[in-house]
Amino acid sequence: MEMKKSRLLVTREGVSYVLPFVIVTCCFALWGFANDITNPMVKAFSKIFRMSVTEGALVQVAFYGGYFCMALPAAMFIRRHSFKSGIVTGLALYALGVLLFIPARAIGSFAPFLLAYFILTCGLSFLETTANPYILLMGDRETATRRLNLAQSFNPIGSLAGMFVAMNFIQARLSPLDTSQRALLDDARFEALKQSDLGVLVQPYALLSVVIILLLVVMLVVKIPAVRQAARERRAPLWPAVKRLWGNKSYRNGVVAQFFYVGAQITCWTFIIQYGTRVFMAEGMGEQAAEVLSQRYNIVAMVLFCLMRFVNIYLMKYVKPDRLMAFFAALALLLLCGVIFVGGRVGMCCLVGVSACMSLMFPTIYGIALGDVREDTEVGSAGLIMAILGGSLLPAFQAMIIDSDVTFMPAVNLSFVVPAICFVVVLLYARAARSL
């Protein structure tokens, strides 16, 4: 971080971006919190509403579907207004979605929670479409990928907080009755248990809304400098920008790689609970104890993810980002072979290790893809955020494998073929980037 430090994030065209960088980086932590308090909710909602894993995965469909649907409208909004307006709008939608958990609990059915998640992530889509390109534009192009990796390093800090809250304030406080025991309850007892568990689930989200609103107030008060490139884009028609981006091979392939990378990330983090629960129940643990222990492994995975972000920022001073990404994609494939074919605690440790490999991928793909789009940065950012749809579709596909009647190996083991395929795509993109 000492290499030309002033060029990394301090000033651009005589304007200091230090305070805006700090404030916008807080948004990275906030959406990290949302992502990783949500991943364990697939298992929690499946248990609370007595649903299959596939039905519970609709949480991820709603969550990442919001990213897809709102990214392009967010880019159009930013082109017309400003980065600050985009962040304020994103925080407002985020707060609204979180607050909708309160009436969803009162209604007591699954669909209102899906709507709340969708609106919440429409806000996150605004935030990511705005914050990522804004960070890229805060300094010189030569340091853009490192700068984005630095900002993204605070995303897993929020993720760790989300995991901690999910484990200690949701999973540990839900009723200890496991899925099979809940299936035996009559309707009245099941309804009372469901309302109790939903009350536990909603409390952290209600407190989260307070934090979001406080940051929203800060954003309204603090002056956020504009960037000259944003002003040019507001005057440019949308369709020519789309055509230019589609003709840019590095960008087009980057969108595909981002789709599969996000799918890999969310499948690994969502189904580590199912994988670990099966492993630890096979050792004689009860279902709830196995879930809590699995979440502890998930937290270790996120700690590795967070630490490796900072390690990779340092390594990028000496090794090109695309080369690092190719190495870690190949290593992730090797570790997933252990998850699929070895299993047990060894497989669980391999699955934890995959998180260390993923740490640099999202911002690196993002930085490479937007490296030469110039005046189309905001529209290009929208395309890369829309690619987060991979986190909606691929977990549902993996859930179907888990619910299948596979007999030649545990279905949950086999399901990790899905992220393995995703890392093949990332590896191919990294290798192709080296030749561009």
Coordinates of C-alpha atoms in Angstrom, one line a residue:
M1 CA 0.0 0.0 0.0
E2 CA 3.0 2.3 0.1
M3 CA 3.6 2.2 -3.7
K4 CA 2.5 5.7 -4.9
K5 CA 0.1 6.0 -1.9
S6 CA -1.3 9.3 -3.0
R7 CA -2.4 7.8 -6.3
L8 CA -4.3 4.9 -4.6
L9 CA -7.2 6.9 -3.0
V10 CA -6.1 10.3 -1.6
T11 CA -6.8 12.9 -4.3
R12 CA -8.1 13.1 -7.8
E13 CA -8.0 16.4 -9.7
G14 CA -7.2 18.3 -6.5
V15 CA -10.3 16.9 -4.6
S16 CA -9.8 14.8 -1.5
Y17 CA -11.7 11.5 -1.6
V18 CA -10.5 10.2 1.8
L19 CA -13.7 10.9 3.7
P20 CA -16.0 9.8 0.9
F21 CA -13.9 6.6 0.5
V22 CA -14.5 5.8 4.2
I23 CA -18.2 6.5 4.1
V24 CA -18.8 4.5 0.9
T25 CA -16.7 1.7 2.3
C26 CA -19.2 1.5 5.2
C27 CA -21.8 0.5 2.5
F28 CA -19.6 -2.4 1.5
A29 CA -19.7 -3.7 5.0
L30 CA -23.5 -3.2 5.2
W31 CA -24.3 -5.3 2.1
G32 CA -21.8 -7.9 3.3
F33 CA -23.8 -8.1 6.5
A34 CA -27.0 -8.6 4.5
N35 CA -25.5 -11.3 2.3
D36 CA -24.2 -13.4 5.1
I37 CA -27.0 -13.1 7.6
T38 CA -29.2 -14.3 4.7
N39 CA -27.2 -17.5 3.7
P40 CA -28.1 -19.4 6.9
M41 CA -31.8 -18.3 6.5
V42 CA -32.3 -20.9 3.7
K43 CA -31.9 -23.6 6.4
A44 CA -33.8 -21.6 9.0
F45 CA -36.9 -20.9 6.8
S46 CA -36.9 -24.5 5.6
K47 CA -37.2 -25.6 9.2
I48 CA -39.6 -22.8 10.4
F49 CA -42.1 -23.4 7.5
R50 CA -41.5 -27.2 7.2
M51 CA -40.2 -26.8 3.6
S52 CA -37.8 -28.7 1.4
V53 CA -34.3 -27.3 0.7
T54 CA -35.4 -26.4 -2.8
E55 CA -38.3 -24.3 -1.4
G56 CA -36.1 -22.7 1.2
A57 CA -33.6 -21.7 -1.6
L58 CA -36.3 -19.3 -2.9
V59 CA -34.8 -16.9 -0.3
Q60 CA -31.7 -16.7 -2.5
V61 CA -33.9 -16.4 -5.6
A62 CA -35.7 -13.4 -4.2
F63 CA -32.5 -12.0 -2.7
Y64 CA -30.3 -12.1 -5.8
G65 CA -33.3 -11.5 -8.1
G66 CA -33.5 -8.0 -6.7
Y67 CA -29.9 -7.4 -7.7
F68 CA -30.7 -8.4 -11.3
C69 CA -33.9 -6.4 -11.6
M70 CA -32.6 -3.1 -10.2
A71 CA -29.1 -2.9 -11.6
L72 CA -29.9 -1.3 -14.9
P73 CA -32.5 1.1 -13.5
A74 CA -29.9 2.1 -10.9
A75 CA -27.4 2.9 -13.6
M76 CA -29.9 5.0 -15.5
F77 CA -30.8 6.8 -12.3
I78 CA -27.1 7.5 -11.6
R79 CA -26.5 8.8 -15.1
R80 CA -29.3 11.3 -14.7
H81 CA -28.5 12.3 -11.1
S82 CA -25.3 11.5 -9.1
F83 CA -23.4 8.9 -7.2
K84 CA -24.6 10.4 -4.0
S85 CA -28.2 10.1 -5.1
G86 CA -27.7 6.5 -6.0
I87 CA -26.2 5.7 -2.6
V88 CA -29.0 7.5 -0.7
T89 CA -31.7 5.7 -2.8
G90 CA -30.0 2.4 -2.2
L91 CA -29.9 2.9 1.6
A92 CA -33.5 4.0 1.6
L93 CA -34.7 0.8 -0.2
Y94 CA -32.4 -1.3 2.0
A95 CA -34.0 0.2 5.1
L96 CA -37.5 -0.3 3.7
G97 CA -36.9 -4.0 2.9
V98 CA -35.5 -4.6 6.4
L99 CA -38.5 -2.9 8.0
L100 CA -40.9 -5.0 6.0
F101 CA -39.7 -8.1 8.0
I102 CA -41.9 -6.7 10.9
P103 CA -45.3 -7.0 9.0
A104 CA -44.1 -10.2 7.3
R105 CA -43.7 -11.8 10.7
A106 CA -47.3 -10.6 11.7
I107 CA -48.7 -12.2 8.5
G108 CA -46.8 -15.4 9.3
S109 CA -46.3 -16.8 5.8
F110 CA -43.2 -17.2 3.6
A111 CA -44.2 -15.0 0.6
P112 CA -44.0 -11.6 2.5
F113 CA -40.5 -12.4 3.6
L114 CA -39.5 -13.1 0.0
L115 CA -41.0 -9.7 -1.0
A116 CA -39.0 -8.0 1.8
Y117 CA -35.8 -9.7 0.7
F118 CA -36.5 -8.6 -2.9
I119 CA -37.0 -4.9 -1.9
L120 CA -34.0 -5.1 0.4
T121 CA -31.7 -6.2 -2.5
C122 CA -33.1 -3.7 -4.9
G123 CA -31.5 -1.3 -2.4
L124 CA -28.3 -3.3 -2.4
S125 CA -28.3 -3.3 -6.2
F126 CA -28.4 0.5 -6.1
L127 CA -25.5 0.5 -3.6
E128 CA -23.3 -1.8 -5.5
T129 CA -24.0 -0.3 -8.9
T130 CA -23.1 3.1 -7.4
A131 CA -20.3 2.3 -5.0
N132 CA -18.1 0.0 -7.1
P133 CA -17.6 2.3 -10.1
Y134 CA -17.3 5.3 -7.7
I135 CA -14.4 3.6 -5.9
L136 CA -12.8 2.9 -9.3
L137 CA -13.0 6.5 -10.3
M138 CA -11.6 7.9 -7.0
G139 CA -8.0 7.8 -8.3
D140 CA -5.8 6.7 -11.1
R141 CA -6.7 3.8 -13.5
E142 CA -3.4 2.1 -12.7
T143 CA -4.5 1.5 -9.1
A144 CA -8.2 1.0 -9.7
T145 CA -8.3 -2.8 -9.1
R146 CA -6.2 -2.5 -6.0
R147 CA -8.4 0.3 -4.7
L148 CA -11.5 -1.7 -5.3
N149 CA -10.0 -4.7 -3.6
L150 CA -9.2 -2.4 -0.6
A151 CA -12.8 -1.2 -0.4
Q152 CA -14.1 -4.8 -0.9
S153 CA -11.9 -5.9 2.0
F154 CA -14.5 -4.4 4.4
N155 CA -17.3 -6.4 2.8
P156 CA -16.3 -9.6 4.6
I157 CA -16.0 -7.7 7.9
G158 CA -19.7 -7.0 7.5
S159 CA -20.2 -10.6 6.4
L160 CA -18.5 -11.8 9.6
A161 CA -20.9 -9.7 11.6
G162 CA -23.8 -11.1 9.7
M163 CA -22.7 -14.7 10.4
F164 CA -22.1 -13.9 14.0
V165 CA -25.6 -12.5 14.4
A166 CA -27.1 -15.4 12.5
M167 CA -25.4 -18.0 14.6
N168 CA -25.8 -16.4 18.1
F169 CA -29.0 -14.4 17.8
I170 CA -31.1 -16.5 15.3
Q171 CA -29.9 -20.1 14.9
A172 CA -29.0 -20.6 18.6
R173 CA -32.3 -19.2 19.7
L174 CA -34.7 -21.0 17.4
S175 CA -36.6 -23.9 18.9
P176 CA -34.4 -27.0 19.2
L177 CA -37.0 -29.2 17.6
D178 CA -35.5 -30.6 14.4
T179 CA -37.2 -30.9 11.0
S180 CA -38.6 -34.4 11.6
Q181 CA -40.0 -33.5 15.1
R182 CA -41.7 -30.4 13.7
A183 CA -43.4 -32.5 11.0
L184 CA -45.2 -34.5 13.8
L185 CA -46.7 -31.4 15.4
D186 CA -50.4 -30.6 15.0
D187 CA -51.4 -27.3 13.3
A188 CA -52.0 -25.3 16.5
R189 CA -48.7 -26.3 18.1
F190 CA -46.8 -25.8 14.8
E191 CA -48.3 -22.3 14.4
A192 CA -47.3 -21.2 17.9
L193 CA -43.8 -22.5 17.4
K194 CA -43.6 -20.8 14.0
Q195 CA -44.6 -17.4 15.4
S196 CA -42.0 -17.8 18.2
D197 CA -39.2 -18.6 15.8
L198 CA -40.2 -15.8 13.4
G199 CA -40.0 -13.4 16.3
V200 CA -36.4 -14.5 17.0
L201 CA -35.5 -14.2 13.3
V202 CA -37.0 -10.6 12.9
Q203 CA -35.3 -9.0 15.9
P204 CA -31.8 -8.6 14.3
Y205 CA -33.3 -7.2 11.1
A206 CA -35.2 -4.5 13.1
L207 CA -31.9 -3.4 14.8
L208 CA -30.2 -3.4 11.4
S209 CA -32.7 -0.9 10.1
V210 CA -31.5 1.6 12.8
V211 CA -27.9 1.3 11.5
I212 CA -28.9 1.8 7.9
I213 CA -31.0 4.9 8.7
L214 CA -28.1 6.4 10.6
L215 CA -25.8 5.9 7.7
L216 CA -28.5 7.4 5.4
V217 CA -28.5 10.5 7.5
V218 CA -24.7 10.7 7.3
M219 CA -24.8 10.5 3.5
L220 CA -27.4 13.3 3.4
V221 CA -25.3 15.6 5.5
V222 CA -21.8 14.9 4.1
K223 CA -20.7 16.4 0.8
I224 CA -19.8 13.7 -1.7
P225 CA -17.6 15.0 -4.6
A226 CA -18.8 14.3 -8.1
V227 CA -16.4 12.9 -10.8
R228 CA -16.0 14.4 -14.2
Q229 CA -16.6 11.1 -16.0
A230 CA -20.1 10.8 -14.4
A231 CA -21.1 14.1 -16.0
R232 CA -20.1 12.9 -19.4
E233 CA -22.1 9.8 -19.1
R234 CA -25.3 11.6 -18.0
R235 CA -25.3 13.3 -21.5
A236 CA -24.6 10.0 -23.4
P237 CA -27.5 7.9 -24.8
L238 CA -27.9 4.5 -23.2
W239 CA -28.2 2.3 -26.3
P240 CA -24.8 3.2 -27.9
A241 CA -23.2 2.5 -24.5
V242 CA -24.8 -1.0 -24.4
K243 CA -23.5 -1.7 -28.0
R244 CA -20.0 -0.6 -27.2
L245 CA -19.9 -2.8 -24.0
W246 CA -21.3 -5.8 -25.9
G247 CA -18.5 -5.4 -28.5
N248 CA -15.9 -5.3 -25.7
K249 CA -14.7 -8.9 -25.4
S250 CA -13.0 -8.4 -22.0
Y251 CA -16.2 -6.8 -20.6
R252 CA -18.6 -9.3 -22.1
N253 CA -16.6 -12.3 -20.9
G254 CA -16.3 -10.5 -17.5
V255 CA -20.1 -10.4 -17.1
V256 CA -20.2 -14.2 -17.8
A257 CA -17.4 -14.9 -15.3
Q258 CA -19.0 -12.7 -12.7
F259 CA -22.3 -14.6 -13.1
F260 CA -20.6 -17.9 -12.4
Y261 CA -18.3 -16.6 -9.7
V262 CA -21.2 -15.2 -7.6
G263 CA -23.0 -18.5 -8.1
A264 CA -20.0 -20.3 -6.8
Q265 CA -19.7 -18.0 -3.8
I266 CA -23.3 -18.2 -2.8
T267 CA -23.6 -22.0 -3.3
C268 CA -20.5 -22.6 -1.1
W269 CA -21.6 -20.2 1.6
T270 CA -25.3 -21.2 1.6
F271 CA -24.9 -25.0 1.5
I272 CA -21.9 -25.2 3.9
I273 CA -24.7 -25.5 6.6
Q274 CA -26.3 -28.4 4.8
Y275 CA -23.0 -30.1 4.2
G276 CA -21.7 -29.6 7.8
T277 CA -25.1 -30.6 9.3
R278 CA -24.9 -34.0 7.4
V279 CA -21.2 -34.5 8.5
F280 CA -21.8 -33.7 12.2
M281 CA -25.1 -35.6 12.5
A282 CA -23.3 -38.6 11.1
E283 CA -21.0 -38.3 14.1
G284 CA -24.0 -38.4 16.4
M285 CA -24.9 -34.7 17.0
G286 CA -28.4 -33.4 17.1
E287 CA -29.6 -31.3 14.1
Q288 CA -29.5 -27.9 15.9
A289 CA -26.1 -28.5 17.4
A290 CA -24.8 -29.6 14.0
E291 CA -26.2 -26.4 12.4
V292 CA -24.5 -24.2 15.0
L293 CA -21.2 -26.0 14.6
S294 CA -21.5 -25.7 10.8
Q295 CA -22.0 -22.0 11.1
R296 CA -18.8 -21.7 13.2
Y297 CA -17.0 -23.3 10.3
N298 CA -18.7 -20.8 8.0
I299 CA -17.3 -18.0 10.2
V300 CA -13.8 -19.4 10.0
A301 CA -14.3 -19.5 6.2
M302 CA -15.2 -15.8 6.2
V303 CA -12.3 -14.9 8.4
L304 CA -10.0 -16.6 5.8
F305 CA -11.8 -14.7 3.1
C306 CA -11.3 -11.4 4.9
L307 CA -7.6 -12.0 5.7
M308 CA -6.9 -13.1 2.1
R309 CA -8.3 -9.9 0.8
F310 CA -5.6 -7.9 2.5
V311 CA -3.0 -10.5 1.6
N312 CA -4.0 -10.2 -2.1
I313 CA -3.9 -6.4 -2.0
Y314 CA -0.2 -6.8 -1.0
L315 CA 0.5 -9.5 -3.6
M316 CA -1.0 -7.4 -6.4
K317 CA 2.0 -5.1 -6.0
Y318 CA 4.1 -7.9 -7.4
V319 CA 1.8 -10.3 -9.3
K320 CA -0.8 -9.3 -11.9
P321 CA -4.4 -9.7 -10.7
D322 CA -5.4 -12.0 -13.5
R323 CA -2.5 -14.4 -12.7
L324 CA -3.5 -14.5 -9.0
M325 CA -7.0 -15.2 -9.9
A326 CA -6.1 -18.1 -12.2
F327 CA -4.0 -19.7 -9.5
F328 CA -6.8 -19.4 -6.9
A329 CA -9.5 -20.6 -9.3
A330 CA -7.4 -23.8 -9.9
L331 CA -6.8 -24.2 -6.2
A332 CA -10.5 -23.9 -5.5
L333 CA -11.2 -26.7 -8.0
L334 CA -8.8 -28.9 -6.2
L335 CA -10.4 -28.2 -2.8
L336 CA -13.8 -28.9 -4.2
C337 CA -12.6 -32.4 -5.3
G338 CA -12.0 -33.0 -1.6
V339 CA -15.5 -31.7 -0.7
I340 CA -17.1 -34.0 -3.3
F341 CA -15.1 -37.2 -3.1
V342 CA -13.5 -37.2 0.4
G343 CA -16.3 -35.7 2.6
G344 CA -16.4 -35.8 6.4
R345 CA -14.4 -33.3 8.4
V346 CA -11.7 -33.3 5.7
G347 CA -14.3 -32.3 3.1
M348 CA -15.6 -29.6 5.5
C349 CA -12.1 -28.1 5.9
C350 CA -11.7 -28.2 2.1
L351 CA -15.0 -26.2 1.8
V352 CA -13.7 -23.7 4.3
G353 CA -10.5 -23.4 2.3
V354 CA -12.4 -22.5 -0.9
S355 CA -13.3 -19.2 0.7
A356 CA -9.7 -18.2 0.9
C357 CA -9.5 -18.8 -2.9
M358 CA -12.6 -16.7 -3.6
S359 CA -11.5 -13.6 -1.8
L360 CA -10.0 -11.6 -4.7
M361 CA -12.4 -12.8 -7.5
F362 CA -15.3 -10.4 -7.4
P363 CA -13.4 -7.1 -7.4
T364 CA -10.7 -8.5 -9.7
I365 CA -13.2 -9.6 -12.3
Y366 CA -15.0 -6.3 -11.8
G367 CA -11.8 -4.3 -12.3
I368 CA -10.5 -6.2 -15.3
A369 CA -13.9 -6.1 -17.0
L370 CA -14.3 -2.3 -16.5
G371 CA -10.6 -1.6 -17.2
D372 CA -11.1 0.0 -20.6
V373 CA -14.8 0.8 -20.9
R374 CA -14.0 4.5 -20.2
E375 CA -17.2 6.6 -20.6
D376 CA -19.5 3.6 -20.1
T377 CA -18.4 2.8 -16.6
E378 CA -21.8 3.2 -14.9
V379 CA -23.7 1.1 -17.5
G380 CA -20.9 -1.4 -17.4
S381 CA -21.2 -1.6 -13.7
A382 CA -24.9 -2.3 -14.0
G383 CA -24.2 -5.3 -16.3
L384 CA -21.7 -6.7 -13.7
I385 CA -24.2 -6.2 -10.9
M386 CA -26.9 -7.9 -13.0
A387 CA -24.5 -10.8 -13.2
I388 CA -25.1 -11.3 -9.5
L389 CA -28.2 -13.2 -10.8
G390 CA -25.9 -16.2 -10.7
G391 CA -26.4 -16.1 -6.9
S392 CA -30.1 -16.5 -7.4
L393 CA -30.2 -19.3 -10.1
L394 CA -27.3 -21.6 -9.2
P395 CA -28.1 -22.2 -5.5
A396 CA -31.6 -23.3 -6.6
F397 CA -30.1 -25.8 -9.0
Q398 CA -27.7 -27.1 -6.3
A399 CA -30.7 -27.4 -3.9
M400 CA -32.5 -29.6 -6.4
I401 CA -29.4 -31.9 -6.4
I402 CA -29.5 -32.0 -2.6
D403 CA -33.2 -33.0 -2.7
S404 CA -32.6 -35.6 -5.4
D405 CA -32.6 -39.4 -4.8
V406 CA -28.9 -39.9 -5.6
T407 CA -27.6 -43.2 -4.2
F408 CA -24.0 -43.6 -5.4
M409 CA -22.8 -40.8 -3.0
P410 CA -24.3 -38.3 -0.6
A411 CA -26.4 -35.8 -2.6
V412 CA -25.0 -32.8 -0.7
N413 CA -21.5 -33.9 -1.7
L414 CA -22.5 -34.3 -5.3
S415 CA -24.2 -30.9 -5.3
F416 CA -20.8 -29.1 -5.1
V417 CA -20.2 -30.0 -8.7
V418 CA -22.1 -26.8 -9.3
P419 CA -19.5 -24.4 -7.8
A420 CA -16.7 -26.6 -9.4
I421 CA -18.1 -25.8 -12.9
C422 CA -18.3 -22.1 -11.9
F423 CA -14.6 -22.0 -11.0
V424 CA -13.7 -23.6 -14.4
V425 CA -15.4 -20.5 -16.0
V426 CA -13.5 -18.1 -13.7
L427 CA -10.2 -19.9 -14.5
L428 CA -10.8 -19.6 -18.3
Y429 CA -11.6 -15.9 -17.9
A430 CA -8.4 -15.3 -15.9
R431 CA -6.3 -17.1 -18.5
A432 CA -8.0 -15.2 -21.3
A433 CA -7.4 -11.9 -19.6
R434 CA -3.7 -12.5 -19.7
S435 CA -3.8 -12.6 -23.5
L436 CA -5.7 -9.3 -23.9

